[in-house]
Amino acid sequence: MSTWANLGLQDSASPLMEQLIFFHDHALLILVMITVLVSYLMFMLFFNNYVNRFLLHGQLIEMIWTILPAIILLFIAFPSLRLLYLLDEINEPSVTLKSIGHQWYWSYEYSDFNNIEFDSYMIPTNELTTDGFRLLDVDNRIVLPMNSQIRILVTAADVIHSWTIPALGVKVDGTPGRLNQTNFFINRPGLFYGQCSEICGANHSFMPIVIESVPINYFIKWISNNLNS
Ligand code: CUA
């Protein structure tokens, strides 16, 4: 069910998403202050009675209202750059997951563990159980350990796709012939949903992503079960 909470960003499940939310709030606060100030000035102009026939230029005020906005922009630019470089940092990942975009499903490979691989298709609406999420649940979930650095390699087999998980602050394009890399850290257990976010064709909206975040001992169990079968 959609609620008011869906208007904003999802609750973060990773330190990077937490930082992204902080930056969003920071930028929005500056935006609100500018909007309020400019709206107030424009509104007050309607009631202005002062006229000065000899006022043709004002060096000082022009100086102020040129430099001040530039300084305000720096307060957005520096935190933005800090985040940009933070998102790209790779911190000795303990697990690597490779995800390959296809028209229209994702396939995954756990290259560290004898290359466990599987496809992940969306569950069609008519096959959905009552507790399933329509257009969001998949037949084979990605299982990943919480509290560990995870590297994700993204590519595609046909057209450009995008591997996107809002709660983790991850969005990487999968491009044919390229291998893109990013990393994240999940700080709680649970299910994290995502969708392809690159317009990849007629069924673009039917290739969701589901991550099952579990404690590390459960992850090891899952891996060994899959290795034996
Ligand atoms: Cu794959 Cu959109």
mmCIF file of C-alpha atoms and ligand atoms in Angstrom:
data_model
loop_
_atom_site.group_PDB
_atom_site.id
_atom_site.type_symbol
_atom_site.label_atom_id
_atom_site.label_comp_id
_atom_site.label_asym_id
_atom_site.label_seq_id
_atom_site.Cartn_x
_atom_site.Cartn_y
_atom_site.Cartn_z
ATOM 1 C CA MET A 1 0.000 0.000 0.000
ATOM 2 C CA SER A 2 1.337 3.439 -0.782
ATOM 3 C CA THR A 3 1.594 5.859 2.134
ATOM 4 C CA TRP A 4 2.940 9.375 2.664
ATOM 5 C CA ALA A 5 6.303 7.787 3.491
ATOM 6 C CA ASN A 6 6.653 6.896 -0.177
ATOM 7 C CA LEU A 7 6.962 10.571 -1.132
ATOM 8 C CA GLY A 8 10.468 10.753 0.287
ATOM 9 C CA LEU A 9 13.479 8.484 0.070
ATOM 10 C CA GLN A 10 13.367 4.986 1.522
ATOM 11 C CA ASP A 11 14.921 4.359 4.925
ATOM 12 C CA SER A 12 18.588 3.697 4.441
ATOM 13 C CA ALA A 13 20.071 0.253 4.926
ATOM 14 C CA SER A 14 23.672 1.250 4.229
ATOM 15 C CA PRO A 15 26.067 3.986 5.413
ATOM 16 C CA LEU A 16 26.294 5.436 1.896
ATOM 17 C CA MET A 17 22.527 5.823 1.592
ATOM 18 C CA GLU A 18 22.526 7.489 5.001
ATOM 19 C CA GLN A 19 25.010 10.057 3.676
ATOM 20 C CA LEU A 20 22.942 10.510 0.505
ATOM 21 C CA ILE A 21 19.863 11.284 2.608
ATOM 22 C CA PHE A 22 21.834 13.783 4.702
ATOM 23 C CA PHE A 23 23.009 15.485 1.517
ATOM 24 C CA HIS A 24 19.480 15.517 0.083
ATOM 25 C CA ASP A 25 18.140 17.184 3.239
ATOM 26 C CA HIS A 26 21.016 19.680 3.254
ATOM 27 C CA ALA A 27 20.465 20.671 -0.392
ATOM 28 C CA LEU A 28 16.701 20.878 0.125
ATOM 29 C CA LEU A 29 17.143 23.177 3.127
ATOM 30 C CA ILE A 30 19.245 25.591 1.049
ATOM 31 C CA LEU A 31 16.671 25.383 -1.745
ATOM 32 C CA VAL A 32 13.838 26.239 0.660
ATOM 33 C CA MET A 33 15.736 29.225 2.078
ATOM 34 C CA ILE A 34 16.377 30.613 -1.416
ATOM 35 C CA THR A 35 12.768 30.008 -2.503
ATOM 36 C CA VAL A 36 11.351 31.721 0.587
ATOM 37 C CA LEU A 37 13.658 34.735 0.230
ATOM 38 C CA VAL A 38 13.011 35.204 -3.498
ATOM 39 C CA SER A 39 9.240 34.688 -3.098
ATOM 40 C CA TYR A 40 9.154 37.257 -0.296
ATOM 41 C CA LEU A 41 11.080 39.803 -2.382
ATOM 42 C CA MET A 42 8.893 39.247 -5.455
ATOM 43 C CA PHE A 43 5.732 39.500 -3.372
ATOM 44 C CA MET A 44 6.866 42.741 -1.706
ATOM 45 C CA LEU A 45 7.632 44.284 -5.122
ATOM 46 C CA PHE A 46 3.873 44.578 -5.772
ATOM 47 C CA PHE A 47 3.533 46.945 -2.825
ATOM 48 C CA ASN A 48 6.630 49.034 -3.508
ATOM 49 C CA ASN A 49 6.014 52.771 -3.610
ATOM 50 C CA TYR A 50 9.601 54.004 -3.635
ATOM 51 C CA VAL A 51 10.747 55.536 -6.912
ATOM 52 C CA ASN A 52 14.139 57.119 -7.476
ATOM 53 C CA ARG A 53 14.567 58.829 -10.853
ATOM 54 C CA PHE A 54 18.350 59.161 -10.377
ATOM 55 C CA LEU A 55 19.136 55.567 -9.381
ATOM 56 C CA LEU A 56 20.779 54.017 -12.467
ATOM 57 C CA HIS A 57 23.384 51.652 -11.002
ATOM 58 C CA GLY A 58 24.671 50.305 -7.706
ATOM 59 C CA GLN A 59 28.131 48.757 -7.778
ATOM 60 C CA LEU A 60 28.050 47.436 -4.231
ATOM 61 C CA ILE A 61 24.708 45.627 -4.344
ATOM 62 C CA GLU A 62 25.554 44.087 -7.723
ATOM 63 C CA MET A 63 28.807 42.833 -6.243
ATOM 64 C CA ILE A 64 26.918 41.289 -3.295
ATOM 65 C CA TRP A 65 24.194 39.575 -5.276
ATOM 66 C CA THR A 66 26.718 38.116 -7.707
ATOM 67 C CA ILE A 67 29.197 36.706 -5.200
ATOM 68 C CA LEU A 68 26.708 35.568 -2.548
ATOM 69 C CA PRO A 69 24.925 32.983 -4.767
ATOM 70 C CA ALA A 70 28.347 31.676 -5.861
ATOM 71 C CA ILE A 71 29.300 31.122 -2.213
ATOM 72 C CA ILE A 72 25.966 29.407 -1.530
ATOM 73 C CA LEU A 73 26.633 27.067 -4.474
ATOM 74 C CA LEU A 74 29.977 26.087 -2.912
ATOM 75 C CA PHE A 75 28.099 24.865 0.166
ATOM 76 C CA ILE A 76 26.325 22.388 -2.127
ATOM 77 C CA ALA A 77 29.273 21.595 -4.415
ATOM 78 C CA PHE A 78 31.788 20.531 -1.755
ATOM 79 C CA PRO A 79 29.511 18.055 0.107
ATOM 80 C CA SER A 80 28.385 16.754 -3.298
ATOM 81 C CA LEU A 81 31.975 16.074 -4.395
ATOM 82 C CA ARG A 82 32.786 14.478 -1.052
ATOM 83 C CA LEU A 83 29.865 12.054 -1.515
ATOM 84 C CA LEU A 84 30.765 11.369 -5.135
ATOM 85 C CA TYR A 85 34.243 10.200 -4.210
ATOM 86 C CA LEU A 86 32.964 8.344 -1.128
ATOM 87 C CA LEU A 87 30.564 6.330 -3.315
ATOM 88 C CA ASP A 88 33.441 5.233 -5.534
ATOM 89 C CA GLU A 89 35.659 4.015 -2.713
ATOM 90 C CA ILE A 90 36.247 0.251 -2.607
ATOM 91 C CA ASN A 91 37.007 -1.075 0.890
ATOM 92 C CA GLU A 92 38.452 -4.595 0.612
ATOM 93 C CA PRO A 93 35.182 -6.379 -0.230
ATOM 94 C CA SER A 94 34.656 -9.836 1.286
ATOM 95 C CA VAL A 95 32.062 -10.962 -1.269
ATOM 96 C CA THR A 96 31.795 -10.210 -4.970
ATOM 97 C CA LEU A 97 28.510 -10.531 -6.830
ATOM 98 C CA LYS A 98 28.278 -10.238 -10.578
ATOM 99 C CA SER A 99 24.922 -9.263 -12.028
ATOM 100 C CA ILE A 100 24.139 -9.415 -15.712
ATOM 101 C CA GLY A 101 21.157 -7.629 -17.209
ATOM 102 C CA HIS A 102 19.144 -9.375 -19.901
ATOM 103 C CA GLN A 103 15.922 -8.528 -21.729
ATOM 104 C CA TRP A 104 14.142 -8.944 -19.301
ATOM 105 C CA TYR A 105 15.632 -10.525 -16.221
ATOM 106 C CA TRP A 106 18.801 -10.409 -14.146
ATOM 107 C CA SER A 107 21.248 -13.260 -13.789
ATOM 108 C CA TYR A 108 23.749 -13.484 -10.949
ATOM 109 C CA GLU A 109 27.140 -15.102 -10.399
ATOM 110 C CA TYR A 110 28.937 -15.612 -7.101
ATOM 111 C CA SER A 111 32.434 -15.781 -8.577
ATOM 112 C CA ASP A 112 34.084 -16.362 -5.171
ATOM 113 C CA PHE A 113 32.213 -19.610 -4.562
ATOM 114 C CA ASN A 114 32.786 -21.982 -7.469
ATOM 115 C CA ASN A 115 30.743 -19.599 -9.599
ATOM 116 C CA ILE A 116 27.251 -20.272 -8.238
ATOM 117 C CA GLU A 117 24.956 -18.799 -10.875
ATOM 118 C CA PHE A 118 21.222 -18.404 -11.369
ATOM 119 C CA ASP A 119 18.585 -16.315 -13.164
ATOM 120 C CA SER A 120 16.184 -14.035 -11.328
ATOM 121 C CA TYR A 121 12.793 -13.504 -12.944
ATOM 122 C CA MET A 122 9.904 -11.369 -11.725
ATOM 123 C CA ILE A 123 6.933 -13.343 -10.383
ATOM 124 C CA PRO A 124 3.983 -12.677 -12.732
ATOM 125 C CA THR A 125 0.886 -11.139 -11.102
ATOM 126 C CA ASN A 126 -1.275 -14.234 -11.681
ATOM 127 C CA GLU A 127 1.260 -16.451 -9.857
ATOM 128 C CA LEU A 128 1.672 -14.088 -6.915
ATOM 129 C CA THR A 129 0.946 -15.267 -3.350
ATOM 130 C CA THR A 130 -1.007 -12.993 -0.984
ATOM 131 C CA ASP A 131 2.172 -11.809 0.761
ATOM 132 C CA GLY A 132 4.034 -11.109 -2.482
ATOM 133 C CA PHE A 133 4.709 -7.652 -3.898
ATOM 134 C CA ARG A 134 3.320 -7.169 -7.406
ATOM 135 C CA LEU A 135 5.954 -6.286 -10.051
ATOM 136 C CA LEU A 136 8.620 -6.438 -7.317
ATOM 137 C CA ASP A 137 9.118 -10.029 -6.160
ATOM 138 C CA VAL A 138 11.391 -12.474 -7.961
ATOM 139 C CA ASP A 139 11.687 -16.262 -8.100
ATOM 140 C CA ASN A 140 15.369 -16.392 -7.059
ATOM 141 C CA ARG A 141 16.589 -13.776 -4.586
ATOM 142 C CA ILE A 142 20.164 -12.623 -4.169
ATOM 143 C CA VAL A 143 21.382 -13.695 -0.720
ATOM 144 C CA LEU A 144 24.081 -11.474 0.785
ATOM 145 C CA PRO A 145 25.656 -11.198 4.242
ATOM 146 C CA MET A 146 24.900 -8.136 6.368
ATOM 147 C CA ASN A 147 27.720 -6.147 8.013
ATOM 148 C CA SER A 148 30.253 -6.910 5.303
ATOM 149 C CA GLN A 149 31.640 -5.012 2.359
ATOM 150 C CA ILE A 150 30.141 -6.311 -0.859
ATOM 151 C CA ARG A 151 31.450 -5.617 -4.316
ATOM 152 C CA ILE A 152 29.010 -5.690 -7.190
ATOM 153 C CA LEU A 153 30.049 -6.045 -10.812
ATOM 154 C CA VAL A 154 27.390 -5.034 -13.324
ATOM 155 C CA THR A 155 27.195 -5.731 -17.014
ATOM 156 C CA ALA A 156 24.537 -6.558 -19.618
ATOM 157 C CA ALA A 157 24.103 -9.118 -22.356
ATOM 158 C CA ASP A 158 21.915 -7.218 -24.827
ATOM 159 C CA VAL A 159 20.998 -3.568 -24.144
ATOM 160 C CA ILE A 160 21.792 -1.127 -21.335
ATOM 161 C CA HIS A 161 20.134 -1.946 -18.006
ATOM 162 C CA SER A 162 20.613 -0.401 -14.583
ATOM 163 C CA TRP A 163 21.006 -2.277 -11.315
ATOM 164 C CA THR A 164 19.318 -0.028 -8.744
ATOM 165 C CA ILE A 165 18.559 -0.569 -5.041
ATOM 166 C CA PRO A 166 17.223 2.653 -3.436
ATOM 167 C CA ALA A 167 17.650 1.552 0.206
ATOM 168 C CA LEU A 168 21.333 0.811 -0.355
ATOM 169 C CA GLY A 169 22.098 3.887 -2.442
ATOM 170 C CA VAL A 170 23.263 1.774 -5.368
ATOM 171 C CA LYS A 171 22.630 2.555 -9.024
ATOM 172 C CA VAL A 172 24.976 1.147 -11.632
ATOM 173 C CA ASP A 173 24.416 0.860 -15.349
ATOM 174 C CA GLY A 174 24.935 -2.517 -16.948
ATOM 175 C CA THR A 175 26.351 -1.871 -20.398
ATOM 176 C CA PRO A 176 27.140 -4.570 -22.978
ATOM 177 C CA GLY A 177 30.902 -4.944 -23.353
ATOM 178 C CA ARG A 178 31.691 -3.110 -20.127
ATOM 179 C CA LEU A 179 32.082 -4.196 -16.527
ATOM 180 C CA ASN A 180 31.068 -1.589 -13.969
ATOM 181 C CA GLN A 181 31.951 -1.819 -10.320
ATOM 182 C CA THR A 182 30.574 -0.448 -7.086
ATOM 183 C CA ASN A 183 30.379 -1.551 -3.493
ATOM 184 C CA PHE A 184 28.061 -1.329 -0.518
ATOM 185 C CA PHE A 185 27.629 -2.410 3.071
ATOM 186 C CA ILE A 186 24.208 -3.594 4.324
ATOM 187 C CA ASN A 187 23.815 -2.739 7.992
ATOM 188 C CA ARG A 188 20.630 -4.666 8.788
ATOM 189 C CA PRO A 189 18.902 -7.897 7.806
ATOM 190 C CA GLY A 190 15.820 -7.829 5.612
ATOM 191 C CA LEU A 191 14.564 -7.744 2.053
ATOM 192 C CA PHE A 192 15.680 -4.906 -0.172
ATOM 193 C CA TYR A 193 13.868 -4.256 -3.414
ATOM 194 C CA GLY A 194 15.071 -2.545 -6.535
ATOM 195 C CA GLN A 195 14.211 -2.152 -10.185
ATOM 196 C CA CYS A 196 16.029 -1.737 -13.451
ATOM 197 C CA SER A 197 16.249 1.997 -14.041
ATOM 198 C CA GLU A 198 17.480 2.311 -17.593
ATOM 199 C CA ILE A 199 14.777 2.254 -20.270
ATOM 200 C CA CYS A 200 15.755 -1.110 -21.753
ATOM 201 C CA GLY A 201 12.703 -2.153 -23.765
ATOM 202 C CA ALA A 202 9.010 -3.080 -23.718
ATOM 203 C CA ASN A 203 9.211 -5.094 -20.481
ATOM 204 C CA HIS A 204 11.660 -2.783 -18.741
ATOM 205 C CA SER A 205 9.427 -2.541 -15.669
ATOM 206 C CA PHE A 206 9.371 -6.317 -15.268
ATOM 207 C CA MET A 207 12.958 -6.957 -14.151
ATOM 208 C CA PRO A 208 13.034 -6.199 -10.425
ATOM 209 C CA ILE A 209 15.871 -6.993 -8.008
ATOM 210 C CA VAL A 210 15.479 -8.526 -4.534
ATOM 211 C CA ILE A 211 18.288 -8.783 -2.001
ATOM 212 C CA GLU A 212 17.881 -11.003 1.024
ATOM 213 C CA SER A 213 20.231 -9.621 3.648
ATOM 214 C CA VAL A 214 21.103 -12.265 6.262
ATOM 215 C CA PRO A 215 23.639 -12.737 9.101
ATOM 216 C CA ILE A 216 26.958 -14.088 7.892
ATOM 217 C CA ASN A 217 26.492 -17.637 9.284
ATOM 218 C CA TYR A 218 23.201 -17.966 7.361
ATOM 219 C CA PHE A 219 24.999 -16.759 4.246
ATOM 220 C CA ILE A 220 27.715 -19.409 4.660
ATOM 221 C CA LYS A 221 24.984 -22.033 5.089
ATOM 222 C CA TRP A 222 23.245 -20.830 1.924
ATOM 223 C CA ILE A 223 26.509 -20.908 -0.020
ATOM 224 C CA SER A 224 27.409 -24.438 1.121
ATOM 225 C CA ASN A 225 23.899 -25.682 0.322
ATOM 226 C CA ASN A 226 24.201 -24.303 -3.184
ATOM 227 C CA LEU A 227 27.690 -25.708 -3.656
ATOM 228 C CA ASN A 228 26.485 -29.226 -2.770
ATOM 229 C CA SER A 229 23.478 -29.217 -5.074
HETATM 230 CU CU1 CUA B 1 16.493 -3.481 -17.820
HETATM 231 CU CU2 CUA B 1 15.159 -1.439 -17.788
#
